[in-house]
Amino acid sequence: MEMANRSENVKRHDGEMRTEPVLSEPHEDHIPLLDEHFQMVSFLAKSLSDENRLRILLCVSSGKKSVGGIVETLGLSQPLVSHHLKELKRSLLVRIERSGPFIYYELSDPRILDVVDILTTVATDLISARKTF
Amino acid sequence: MEMANRSENVKRHDGEMRTEPVLSEPHEDHIPLLDEHFQMVSFLAKSLSDENRLRILLCVSSGKKSVGGIVETLGLSQPLVSHHLKELKRSLLVRIERSGPFIYYELSDPRILDVVDILTTVATDLISARKTF
DNA sequence: CAAACATATAAATGTATGTTTATATGTTAT
DNA sequence: ATAACATATAAACATACATTTATATGTTTG
């Protein structure tokens, strides 16, 4: 079989099949993704996928903050904030520190802010590009 | 009132209150986040928050791919793939192109790959840091 | 110890979402 | 037009999840 003009032939149990051309125009180099990585990434992304949880995460990105501080800053209910903090703890995105009756939470990895930045600009660009048409 | 040693005094409707010290140790500079940004970011993050959907997105990150191609590559059902592609379209993360009976999908913004890269390394680091203790 | 505060947890609930099964729409070739 | 293929859509379902209300746990102060 010739390799000159490659094409994928998908075997089907019945009758004929259509021929589909194959091109590729690669992007920059990126980390080769293993199966476990998809789990991890989607799990972290899920932590960022709720608006309130994201607000909370960014609220503790500038340094330690108590639960009450977060509650007051964001105007969310205390149990809701606690619940989301528990999730953020589960995903290891926050560092926890106890001091007296107060419990302080803090963003554990600043690179999350880079992610948020990129997503913000991408979203902005996608939306404005959409309006162009 | 003195500014020397700042402290937050949270007013409560009843009795006394506790005093909580205020420190801050800022990170690098980042985009100032407006209210609308949280919506957009969390929305995009939600698109990355499902393992199969993420697989699909990365599957079309190396160039146009037909639905059937994705189905075969990932071993997912065709309706499931179509459903996730619809979501990815809704979030503007894929570009669509029709050619005959085939419909080709492609990642619309390569910066999403940067996000995935960062999340991968962050996740790896967080997990390995966790094992240290 | 009792009262007041800080935070966590539990129960309950409505809603969103991922997946499957089945069917419809649309396209190409005979 | 009919058959075969590619993809989309709809229905149905189970599960996950965000939120509220209510209560428990733990800490400090008087």
PDB file of N, CA, C and O (backbone and C1' of nucleotides) in Angstrom, chain C residues 4-22:
ATOM      1  P    DA C   4     -24.599  35.454  75.467  1.00  0.00           P
ATOM      2  O5'  DA C   4     -23.421  35.623  74.396  1.00  0.00           O
ATOM      3  C5'  DA C   4     -22.226  36.311  74.762  1.00  0.00           C
ATOM      4  C4'  DA C   4     -21.170  36.077  73.698  1.00  0.00           C
ATOM      5  C3'  DA C   4     -21.717  36.121  72.271  1.00  0.00           C
ATOM      6  O3'  DA C   4     -20.851  36.912  71.471  1.00  0.00           O
ATOM      7  C1'  DA C   4     -20.510  34.129  72.609  1.00  0.00           C
ATOM      8  P    DC C   5     -21.359  37.303  70.017  1.00  0.00           P
ATOM      9  O5'  DC C   5     -20.193  36.692  69.119  1.00  0.00           O
ATOM     10  C5'  DC C   5     -18.843  36.841  69.538  1.00  0.00           C
ATOM     11  C4'  DC C   5     -18.009  35.706  68.996  1.00  0.00           C
ATOM     12  C3'  DC C   5     -18.147  35.484  67.484  1.00  0.00           C
ATOM     13  O3'  DC C   5     -16.887  35.678  66.877  1.00  0.00           O
ATOM     14  C1'  DC C   5     -18.161  33.435  68.681  1.00  0.00           C
ATOM     15  P    DA C   6     -16.805  35.696  65.299  1.00  0.00           P
ATOM     16  O5'  DA C   6     -16.217  34.240  65.018  1.00  0.00           O
ATOM     17  C5'  DA C   6     -14.886  33.943  65.388  1.00  0.00           C
ATOM     18  C4'  DA C   6     -14.475  32.605  64.793  1.00  0.00           C
ATOM     19  C3'  DA C   6     -14.807  32.471  63.307  1.00  0.00           C
ATOM     20  O3'  DA C   6     -13.683  31.920  62.635  1.00  0.00           O
ATOM     21  C1'  DA C   6     -15.848  30.713  64.531  1.00  0.00           C
ATOM     22  P    DT C   7     -13.709  31.746  61.072  1.00  0.00           P
ATOM     23  O5'  DT C   7     -14.243  30.252  60.962  1.00  0.00           O
ATOM     24  C5'  DT C   7     -13.467  29.214  61.551  1.00  0.00           C
ATOM     25  C4'  DT C   7     -14.228  27.908  61.505  1.00  0.00           C
ATOM     26  C3'  DT C   7     -14.646  27.434  60.119  1.00  0.00           C
ATOM     27  O3'  DT C   7     -13.794  26.360  59.761  1.00  0.00           O
ATOM     28  C1'  DT C   7     -16.308  27.003  61.767  1.00  0.00           C
ATOM     29  P    DA C   8     -14.097  25.494  58.434  1.00  0.00           P
ATOM     30  O5'  DA C   8     -14.988  24.292  59.005  1.00  0.00           O
ATOM     31  C5'  DA C   8     -14.547  23.600  60.160  1.00  0.00           C
ATOM     32  C4'  DA C   8     -15.534  22.500  60.525  1.00  0.00           C
ATOM     33  C3'  DA C   8     -15.913  21.578  59.369  1.00  0.00           C
ATOM     34  O3'  DA C   8     -15.846  20.238  59.820  1.00  0.00           O
ATOM     35  C1'  DA C   8     -17.868  22.489  60.349  1.00  0.00           C
ATOM     36  P    DT C   9     -15.956  19.038  58.767  1.00  0.00           P
ATOM     37  O5'  DT C   9     -17.477  18.575  58.974  1.00  0.00           O
ATOM     38  C5'  DT C   9     -17.938  18.323  60.288  1.00  0.00           C
ATOM     39  C4'  DT C   9     -19.438  18.100  60.287  1.00  0.00           C
ATOM     40  C3'  DT C   9     -19.956  17.195  59.158  1.00  0.00           C
ATOM     41  O3'  DT C   9     -20.725  16.171  59.743  1.00  0.00           O
ATOM     42  C1'  DT C   9     -21.282  19.124  59.347  1.00  0.00           C
ATOM     43  P    DA C  10     -21.106  14.861  58.904  1.00  0.00           P
ATOM     44  O5'  DA C  10     -22.693  14.796  59.108  1.00  0.00           O
ATOM     45  C5'  DA C  10     -23.298  15.634  60.092  1.00  0.00           C
ATOM     46  C4'  DA C  10     -24.799  15.673  59.878  1.00  0.00           C
ATOM     47  C3'  DA C  10     -25.324  14.746  58.790  1.00  0.00           C
ATOM     48  O3'  DA C  10     -26.570  14.233  59.215  1.00  0.00           O
ATOM     49  C1'  DA C  10     -25.828  16.988  58.234  1.00  0.00           C
ATOM     50  P    DA C  11     -27.323  13.139  58.362  1.00  0.00           P
ATOM     51  O5'  DA C  11     -28.652  13.903  57.922  1.00  0.00           O
ATOM     52  C5'  DA C  11     -29.235  14.843  58.826  1.00  0.00           C
ATOM     53  C4'  DA C  11     -30.328  15.629  58.131  1.00  0.00           C
ATOM     54  C3'  DA C  11     -31.061  14.861  57.035  1.00  0.00           C
ATOM     55  O3'  DA C  11     -32.434  15.192  57.092  1.00  0.00           O
ATOM     56  C1'  DA C  11     -30.137  16.819  56.131  1.00  0.00           C
ATOM     57  P    DA C  12     -33.512  14.403  56.209  1.00  0.00           P
ATOM     58  O5'  DA C  12     -34.098  15.533  55.273  1.00  0.00           O
ATOM     59  C5'  DA C  12     -34.103  16.895  55.713  1.00  0.00           C
ATOM     60  C4'  DA C  12     -34.324  17.796  54.522  1.00  0.00           C
ATOM     61  C3'  DA C  12     -35.037  17.125  53.343  1.00  0.00           C
ATOM     62  O3'  DA C  12     -36.085  17.959  52.893  1.00  0.00           O
ATOM     63  C1'  DA C  12     -33.040  18.145  52.623  1.00  0.00           C
ATOM     64  P    DT C  13     -37.055  17.443  51.710  1.00  0.00           P
ATOM     65  O5'  DT C  13     -36.604  18.358  50.491  1.00  0.00           O
ATOM     66  C5'  DT C  13     -36.192  19.717  50.732  1.00  0.00           C
ATOM     67  C4'  DT C  13     -35.723  20.343  49.439  1.00  0.00           C
ATOM     68  C3'  DT C  13     -36.291  19.702  48.169  1.00  0.00           C
ATOM     69  O3'  DT C  13     -36.683  20.699  47.255  1.00  0.00           O
ATOM     70  C1'  DT C  13     -33.970  19.795  48.021  1.00  0.00           C
ATOM     71  P    DG C  14     -37.815  20.392  46.184  1.00  0.00           P
ATOM     72  O5'  DG C  14     -37.402  21.321  44.959  1.00  0.00           O
ATOM     73  C5'  DG C  14     -36.795  22.583  45.198  1.00  0.00           C
ATOM     74  C4'  DG C  14     -35.646  22.805  44.228  1.00  0.00           C
ATOM     75  C3'  DG C  14     -35.969  22.458  42.766  1.00  0.00           C
ATOM     76  O3'  DG C  14     -35.572  23.540  41.939  1.00  0.00           O
ATOM     77  C1'  DG C  14     -33.998  21.350  43.452  1.00  0.00           C
ATOM     78  P    DT C  15     -35.984  23.555  40.378  1.00  0.00           P
ATOM     79  O5'  DT C  15     -34.562  23.592  39.658  1.00  0.00           O
ATOM     80  C5'  DT C  15     -33.441  24.126  40.358  1.00  0.00           C
ATOM     81  C4'  DT C  15     -32.165  23.547  39.802  1.00  0.00           C
ATOM     82  C3'  DT C  15     -32.203  23.269  38.286  1.00  0.00           C
ATOM     83  O3'  DT C  15     -31.045  23.828  37.713  1.00  0.00           O
ATOM     84  C1'  DT C  15     -31.383  21.394  39.438  1.00  0.00           C
ATOM     85  P    DA C  16     -30.964  24.074  36.133  1.00  0.00           P
ATOM     86  O5'  DA C  16     -29.511  23.509  35.830  1.00  0.00           O
ATOM     87  C5'  DA C  16     -28.483  23.756  36.777  1.00  0.00           C
ATOM     88  C4'  DA C  16     -27.398  22.699  36.649  1.00  0.00           C
ATOM     89  C3'  DA C  16     -26.991  22.401  35.205  1.00  0.00           C
ATOM     90  O3'  DA C  16     -25.578  22.329  35.160  1.00  0.00           O
ATOM     91  C1'  DA C  16     -27.648  20.391  36.296  1.00  0.00           C
ATOM     92  P    DT C  17     -24.823  22.264  33.748  1.00  0.00           P
ATOM     93  O5'  DT C  17     -24.436  20.720  33.666  1.00  0.00           O
ATOM     94  C5'  DT C  17     -23.982  20.060  34.846  1.00  0.00           C
ATOM     95  C4'  DT C  17     -23.782  18.589  34.548  1.00  0.00           C
ATOM     96  C3'  DT C  17     -23.504  18.274  33.075  1.00  0.00           C
ATOM     97  O3'  DT C  17     -22.539  17.265  33.018  1.00  0.00           O
ATOM     98  C1'  DT C  17     -25.255  16.975  33.813  1.00  0.00           C
ATOM     99  P    DG C  18     -21.459  17.190  31.869  1.00  0.00           P
ATOM    100  O5'  DG C  18     -21.148  15.620  31.792  1.00  0.00           O
ATOM    101  C5'  DG C  18     -20.906  14.924  33.000  1.00  0.00           C
ATOM    102  C4'  DG C  18     -21.245  13.458  32.841  1.00  0.00           C
ATOM    103  C3'  DG C  18     -20.831  12.839  31.507  1.00  0.00           C
ATOM    104  O3'  DG C  18     -20.293  11.539  31.751  1.00  0.00           O
ATOM    105  C1'  DG C  18     -23.181  12.608  31.803  1.00  0.00           C
ATOM    106  P    DT C  19     -19.693  10.720  30.534  1.00  0.00           P
ATOM    107  O5'  DT C  19     -20.897   9.741  30.156  1.00  0.00           O
ATOM    108  C5'  DT C  19     -21.425   8.880  31.165  1.00  0.00           C
ATOM    109  C4'  DT C  19     -22.620   8.126  30.630  1.00  0.00           C
ATOM    110  C3'  DT C  19     -22.461   7.561  29.225  1.00  0.00           C
ATOM    111  O3'  DT C  19     -22.350   6.149  29.302  1.00  0.00           O
ATOM    112  C1'  DT C  19     -24.626   8.526  29.571  1.00  0.00           C
ATOM    113  P    DT C  20     -22.247   5.284  27.923  1.00  0.00           P
ATOM    114  O5'  DT C  20     -23.774   4.871  27.685  1.00  0.00           O
ATOM    115  C5'  DT C  20     -24.518   4.325  28.769  1.00  0.00           C
ATOM    116  C4'  DT C  20     -25.941   4.016  28.336  1.00  0.00           C
ATOM    117  C3'  DT C  20     -26.054   3.299  26.982  1.00  0.00           C
ATOM    118  O3'  DT C  20     -26.908   2.178  27.126  1.00  0.00           O
ATOM    119  C1'  DT C  20     -27.427   5.245  27.008  1.00  0.00           C
ATOM    120  P    DT C  21     -27.010   1.122  25.940  1.00  0.00           P
ATOM    121  O5'  DT C  21     -28.428   1.513  25.305  1.00  0.00           O
ATOM    122  C5'  DT C  21     -29.520   1.794  26.163  1.00  0.00           C
ATOM    123  C4'  DT C  21     -30.746   2.176  25.359  1.00  0.00           C
ATOM    124  C3'  DT C  21     -30.861   1.526  23.984  1.00  0.00           C
ATOM    125  O3'  DT C  21     -32.201   1.128  23.757  1.00  0.00           O
ATOM    126  C1'  DT C  21     -30.938   3.868  23.763  1.00  0.00           C
ATOM    127  P    DA C  22     -32.596   0.361  22.385  1.00  0.00           P
ATOM    128  O5'  DA C  22     -33.341   1.519  21.580  1.00  0.00           O
ATOM    129  C5'  DA C  22     -34.254   2.360  22.280  1.00  0.00           C
ATOM    130  C4'  DA C  22     -34.687   3.507  21.383  1.00  0.00           C
ATOM    131  C3'  DA C  22     -34.940   3.113  19.923  1.00  0.00           C
ATOM    132  O3'  DA C  22     -36.206   3.598  19.521  1.00  0.00           O
ATOM    133  C1'  DA C  22     -33.494   4.985  20.039  1.00  0.00           C
TER     134       DA C  22
END
